Structure formats: structure tokens, C-alpha cells
Short mmCIF file of C-alpha atoms and ligand atoms in Angstrom, two decimals:
data_model
loop_
_atom_site.label_atom_id
_atom_site.label_comp_id
_atom_site.label_asym_id
_atom_site.label_seq_id
_atom_site.Cartn_x
_atom_site.Cartn_y
_atom_site.Cartn_z
CA MET A 1 94.17 7.26 79.01
CA ALA A 2 95.22 3.84 77.84
CA ALA A 3 95.66 0.56 79.58
CA GLY A 4 97.07 -2.82 78.74
CA GLY A 5 100.21 -4.89 79.05
CA THR A 6 103.43 -3.17 79.97
CA ASP A 7 105.53 -5.58 77.94
CA THR A 8 107.63 -3.57 75.58
CA SER A 9 108.28 -6.62 73.44
CA ARG A 10 108.53 -10.37 73.33
CA GLU A 11 111.88 -11.57 72.05
CA PRO A 12 113.26 -15.01 71.11
CA VAL A 13 116.24 -14.60 73.42
CA GLY A 14 115.50 -17.39 75.91
CA ARG A 15 117.31 -20.72 75.93
CA GLY A 16 116.63 -22.64 72.74
CA GLY A 17 115.06 -19.59 71.13
CA ALA A 18 112.22 -19.42 73.64
CA VAL A 19 110.31 -16.15 73.52
CA VAL A 20 110.46 -14.12 76.73
CA ARG A 21 108.68 -11.04 78.00
CA ARG A 22 111.06 -8.09 77.87
CA VAL A 23 110.48 -4.85 79.76
CA ARG A 24 112.32 -1.66 78.84
CA TYR A 25 110.85 1.14 80.91
CA SER A 26 111.93 3.90 78.54
CA LEU A 27 109.53 2.39 76.01
CA VAL A 28 106.70 1.68 78.46
CA ASP A 29 106.21 5.26 79.53
CA SER A 30 106.47 6.95 76.17
CA PRO A 31 103.27 8.32 74.68
CA GLY A 32 102.48 7.22 71.18
CA LYS A 33 103.57 3.62 71.64
CA GLU A 34 104.26 2.99 67.97
CA ASP A 35 107.27 0.92 68.98
CA ASN A 36 105.38 -1.09 71.59
CA ARG A 37 104.11 -4.17 69.83
CA LEU A 38 102.11 -5.46 72.77
CA GLY A 39 101.31 -1.98 73.88
CA TRP A 40 98.45 -0.02 75.08
CA ARG A 41 94.79 -0.09 74.24
CA ASP A 42 92.76 3.04 74.63
CA ILE A 43 89.99 2.30 77.12
CA GLY A 44 88.54 5.78 77.38
CA SER A 45 88.67 8.53 79.89
CA ILE A 46 90.30 7.29 83.08
CA PRO A 47 92.25 10.23 84.53
CA ALA A 48 95.85 9.90 85.59
CA LEU A 49 96.16 9.10 89.30
CA SER A 50 98.84 10.42 91.64
CA GLU A 51 100.74 8.40 94.23
CA ALA A 52 98.74 10.08 96.99
CA GLN A 53 95.46 9.16 95.32
CA MET A 54 96.53 5.55 94.81
CA TRP A 55 97.63 5.22 98.46
CA SER A 56 94.34 6.75 99.53
CA ASN A 57 92.42 4.28 97.38
CA ILE A 58 94.24 1.18 98.61
CA THR A 59 93.87 2.35 102.21
CA TYR A 60 90.11 2.81 101.74
CA PHE A 61 89.84 -0.62 100.10
CA LEU A 62 91.89 -2.61 102.60
CA ARG A 63 90.37 -1.00 105.69
CA ALA A 64 86.93 -1.89 104.35
CA VAL A 65 87.75 -5.39 103.16
CA ILE A 66 90.18 -6.80 105.74
CA PRO A 67 87.69 -6.76 108.64
CA VAL A 68 85.24 -8.69 106.46
CA ALA A 69 88.00 -11.11 105.48
CA GLU A 70 88.72 -11.63 109.18
CA GLU A 71 85.07 -12.46 109.84
CA ALA A 72 84.89 -14.80 106.87
CA GLY A 73 88.25 -16.50 107.46
CA VAL A 74 89.59 -15.36 104.09
CA ARG A 75 93.27 -14.59 103.64
CA MET A 76 93.95 -11.74 101.21
CA ALA A 77 97.03 -11.71 98.98
CA LEU A 78 98.22 -8.51 97.30
CA HIS A 79 100.25 -8.84 94.10
CA PRO A 80 102.84 -6.07 93.56
CA ASP A 81 102.67 -3.82 90.51
CA ASP A 82 104.05 -5.85 87.62
CA PRO A 83 106.40 -4.52 86.40
CA PRO A 84 107.34 -2.45 89.49
CA ILE A 85 107.75 0.81 87.62
CA SER A 86 106.00 4.15 87.87
CA PRO A 87 104.33 6.09 86.48
CA VAL A 88 102.78 4.28 83.56
CA LEU A 89 101.17 6.75 81.18
CA GLY A 90 100.63 9.19 83.99
CA THR A 91 99.19 6.82 86.56
CA ALA A 92 101.21 6.02 89.67
CA CYS A 93 102.02 2.38 90.37
CA ILE A 94 102.65 2.36 94.10
CA ILE A 95 103.48 -1.26 95.00
CA ARG A 96 107.00 -1.31 93.58
CA SER A 97 109.35 -1.59 96.58
CA HIS A 98 109.74 -3.58 99.75
CA ALA A 99 108.87 -0.46 101.73
CA ALA A 100 105.54 -0.30 99.89
CA LEU A 101 104.83 -3.96 100.71
CA ARG A 102 105.61 -3.28 104.37
CA ARG A 103 103.31 -0.26 104.36
CA VAL A 104 100.44 -2.41 103.07
CA VAL A 105 100.74 -5.24 105.56
CA GLU A 106 102.12 -3.40 108.59
CA GLU A 107 100.70 0.12 108.53
CA ILE A 108 97.55 0.30 106.44
CA ALA A 109 95.83 -2.88 107.61
CA PRO A 110 97.89 -5.02 109.97
CA SER A 111 96.08 -8.35 110.21
CA ASP A 112 96.78 -12.05 109.86
CA GLN A 113 94.30 -11.95 106.96
CA ASN A 114 96.23 -9.24 105.08
CA GLY A 115 99.06 -10.95 103.27
CA LEU A 116 101.07 -10.84 100.06
CA GLU A 117 100.82 -12.70 96.83
CA PHE A 118 104.59 -12.82 96.94
CA CYS A 119 105.44 -12.59 93.22
CA GLN A 120 109.09 -13.46 93.60
CA GLY A 121 109.65 -12.44 89.98
CA THR A 122 108.30 -8.95 90.53
CA VAL A 123 110.00 -8.62 93.93
CA SER A 124 113.28 -9.62 92.25
CA GLU A 125 112.76 -6.79 89.75
CA MET A 126 112.54 -4.23 92.58
CA PRO A 127 115.67 -2.31 93.61
CA ASP A 128 115.83 -4.06 97.00
CA ASP A 129 117.31 -7.47 97.90
CA VAL A 130 114.92 -10.34 97.12
CA TYR A 131 116.46 -12.75 99.65
CA GLU A 132 116.00 -10.20 102.42
CA ALA A 133 112.36 -9.80 101.37
CA ILE A 134 111.71 -13.54 101.58
CA ARG A 135 113.20 -13.59 105.05
CA TYR A 136 111.47 -10.41 106.24
CA PHE A 137 107.94 -11.17 105.05
CA GLY A 138 108.32 -14.91 105.59
CA GLU A 139 109.31 -14.51 109.23
CA ARG A 140 106.24 -12.32 109.77
CA LYS A 141 103.93 -14.84 108.05
CA LYS A 142 102.93 -12.27 105.44
CA ILE A 143 103.47 -14.53 102.41
CA SER A 144 100.08 -15.96 101.43
CA TYR A 145 101.51 -17.77 98.42
CA VAL A 146 104.42 -17.48 96.00
CA HIS A 147 104.80 -16.84 92.28
CA PHE A 148 108.05 -18.77 91.96
CA ARG A 149 109.80 -17.41 88.87
CA ASN A 150 113.04 -15.79 87.82
CA VAL A 151 114.18 -12.69 85.91
CA SER A 152 117.39 -11.39 84.32
CA GLY A 153 117.71 -8.29 86.48
CA LYS A 154 116.03 -5.32 88.09
CA VAL A 155 114.13 -2.26 86.96
CA PRO A 156 114.16 -0.43 84.64
CA ASP A 157 115.20 -3.14 82.14
CA PHE A 158 114.86 -6.89 82.46
CA ASP A 159 113.64 -10.08 80.80
CA GLU A 160 111.44 -12.78 82.32
CA THR A 161 113.62 -15.90 82.12
CA PHE A 162 113.29 -19.62 82.56
CA ILE A 163 113.23 -20.48 86.26
CA ASP A 164 116.86 -21.71 86.15
CA ASP A 165 118.20 -18.99 83.84
CA GLY A 166 117.80 -15.72 85.80
CA TYR A 167 119.94 -13.81 88.28
CA VAL A 168 118.19 -15.16 91.36
CA ASP A 169 119.58 -18.33 92.96
CA MET A 170 116.33 -20.28 93.26
CA TRP A 171 117.88 -22.87 95.57
CA LYS A 172 119.01 -20.13 97.94
CA ALA A 173 115.48 -18.69 97.76
CA MET A 174 113.97 -22.09 98.54
CA THR A 175 116.23 -22.54 101.57
CA LEU A 176 115.02 -19.18 102.86
CA TYR A 177 111.35 -20.21 102.51
CA ARG A 178 112.31 -23.31 104.48
CA ALA A 179 114.17 -21.24 107.10
CA VAL A 180 111.07 -19.11 107.75
CA ARG A 181 108.89 -22.26 107.71
CA PHE A 182 106.75 -21.08 104.80
CA ASP A 183 104.07 -23.75 104.40
CA GLY A 184 102.05 -22.31 101.49
CA VAL A 185 101.87 -22.86 97.77
CA PHE A 186 104.39 -22.22 94.98
CA ILE A 187 102.92 -21.31 91.58
CA GLU A 188 104.86 -21.02 88.32
CA ASP A 189 103.45 -17.65 87.04
CA HIS A 190 104.88 -16.31 83.74
CA VAL A 191 107.01 -18.69 81.68
CA PRO A 192 108.92 -18.32 78.40
CA ALA A 193 107.09 -19.47 75.26
CA ILE A 194 108.63 -22.68 73.92
CA THR A 195 108.30 -23.60 70.25
CA GLY A 196 105.29 -25.86 69.69
CA ASP A 197 103.78 -25.23 73.12
CA THR A 198 100.10 -24.53 73.77
CA PRO A 199 98.94 -20.90 74.06
CA HIS A 200 98.84 -21.35 77.85
CA GLY A 201 102.40 -22.76 77.83
CA HIS A 202 101.73 -26.19 79.30
CA ARG A 203 105.19 -27.56 78.44
CA SER A 204 107.00 -24.54 79.80
CA ARG A 205 104.83 -24.52 82.93
CA ALA A 206 105.50 -28.22 83.46
CA PHE A 207 109.24 -27.49 83.39
CA ALA A 208 108.87 -24.65 85.90
CA MET A 209 106.66 -26.68 88.24
CA GLY A 210 108.94 -29.70 88.00
CA TYR A 211 111.94 -27.55 88.82
CA ALA A 212 110.14 -25.97 91.80
CA GLY A 213 108.98 -29.38 92.99
CA GLY A 214 112.54 -30.67 92.78
CA LEU A 215 113.80 -27.80 94.92
CA VAL A 216 111.06 -28.45 97.52
CA ARG A 217 112.08 -32.12 97.59
CA MET A 218 115.75 -31.23 98.05
CA ALA A 219 114.97 -28.74 100.81
CA LEU A 220 112.88 -31.27 102.72
CA ALA A 221 115.40 -34.07 102.13
CA GLU A 222 118.11 -31.99 103.79
CA VAL A 223 115.91 -31.61 106.87
CA SER A 224 115.24 -35.34 106.95
CA ALA A 225 118.96 -36.06 106.62
CA ARG A 226 119.77 -33.71 109.50
CA THR A 227 117.00 -35.12 111.66
CA GLY A 228 118.06 -38.64 110.84
CA ALA A 229 121.69 -37.85 111.65
CA ALA A 230 120.64 -36.34 114.96
CA ARG A 231 118.62 -39.46 115.79
CA GLY A 232 121.60 -41.57 114.81
CA ARG A 233 123.82 -39.75 117.23
CA GLY A 234 121.24 -40.05 120.01
MN1 MN B 1 103.18 -12.65 89.53
#
């Protein structure tokens, strides 16, 4: 059994030659991994796990932890499988659809303290509609916080893009967070590697955070304009 990143490569295909994480599932799941430059490291003898075993495990975990979180006033936040593909080298990755997210927060352990780390990038890679997911989980107050990033498309093949260079309309997404009155935090998450940047990607992260901050400002400014106009009419 091996474990590690599921990147199948990093390619200089982003704007300005930026290097982006590229996932091609046909390469991820192949044994051998000679063609997987960032591939898998052998970590010993962990057996492959089935979907049923993984669902059993997460059920055991959440039903033990969520009551304690309720007592302690801690809000949990589950990140989906990234990338949302399965299996990976024989092990099932179960959190890869909106139905799976609903199962976690609505069926296994329904609680105000059981929420989602809503990785919008990963959710956008799932087969379902990302805007519908923002509305659905946002309306139910299940979004603990957001990884606000963009991708080129859905599974099985996609690249992680600059925030303004993917298939998701980030302004439309932001207006949906506003519509459901999401009041949590937006975080930049993965970003393309820009030439000359630090290993952590400070320049690229600054761009992503600035872009997100600009969208928040626009979204709030529209509300102020509407409120102001209403006052003006009154
Ligand atoms: Mn994420």
C-alpha cells in the first residue's frame, strides 16, 4: 500500500507560465507509478479499504466526536476527498459527491457542530453543480468555512487554476454565499506556482486573497447601494 499526493503532474500551463497541479485520474490509479512524478510513497502495510469500511469508520468517528464538540462548543469542518476520485490504489475515497456531503451532515451526525470545510475547488471538481451546493449547504448553515479557489473542470481530469482563470464564475459563487448569508471565512487554498515566488507561494496567495477580498467588497457594496436606494425612496 502506498500513500502520498494524487497529483499526476505539475505543468507550466497557467497564465504567464505558472505551474499548476494537474490531475489525470487514469494516471493516479495505475500501479507502478513510474509516470507519476509527484506520486506515491510506500508507507508499509495498510490494507485497501472498501467503501463500506470507510463509511463505517467515518460514522464511528463522527458519532463519537460530535457530541464532545457540542459540549466543548467546537465546530467541526470536514474537507472532501481531494481530488474527489475513487478508488486510489485500492482504497475507497468516499467524500466525492454532494450526496456524500449530505450523508455526513444530515444522516450520520446531524448537529450544528458538524459542518463542512467547503473546499469550493474540490466541490467544483465533483460531477454535481457547484452553485447548487453553495446554496444547499449554505442555506442549511453547514458551511464552516470556504476554500475559495477555482479549477478548469470536473473529474476525472482537471487543472487547479488561478482564481480568475477556471470554469467557475467566482462572482456568481460570491453572490450565492451572500444570498445564503454565509458569515464565515474565505481561505485561498491551493494556488499556482508563480516564477520567483516563495515555496509557500506568498505572491500567488496574495493575488488569490486580494481577488476574494475584492469580490466580498463588491458583494457588500451592492447591498449597501440597495439599502441606500431604499432609504432614499422612503
Ligand atoms: Mn481544499
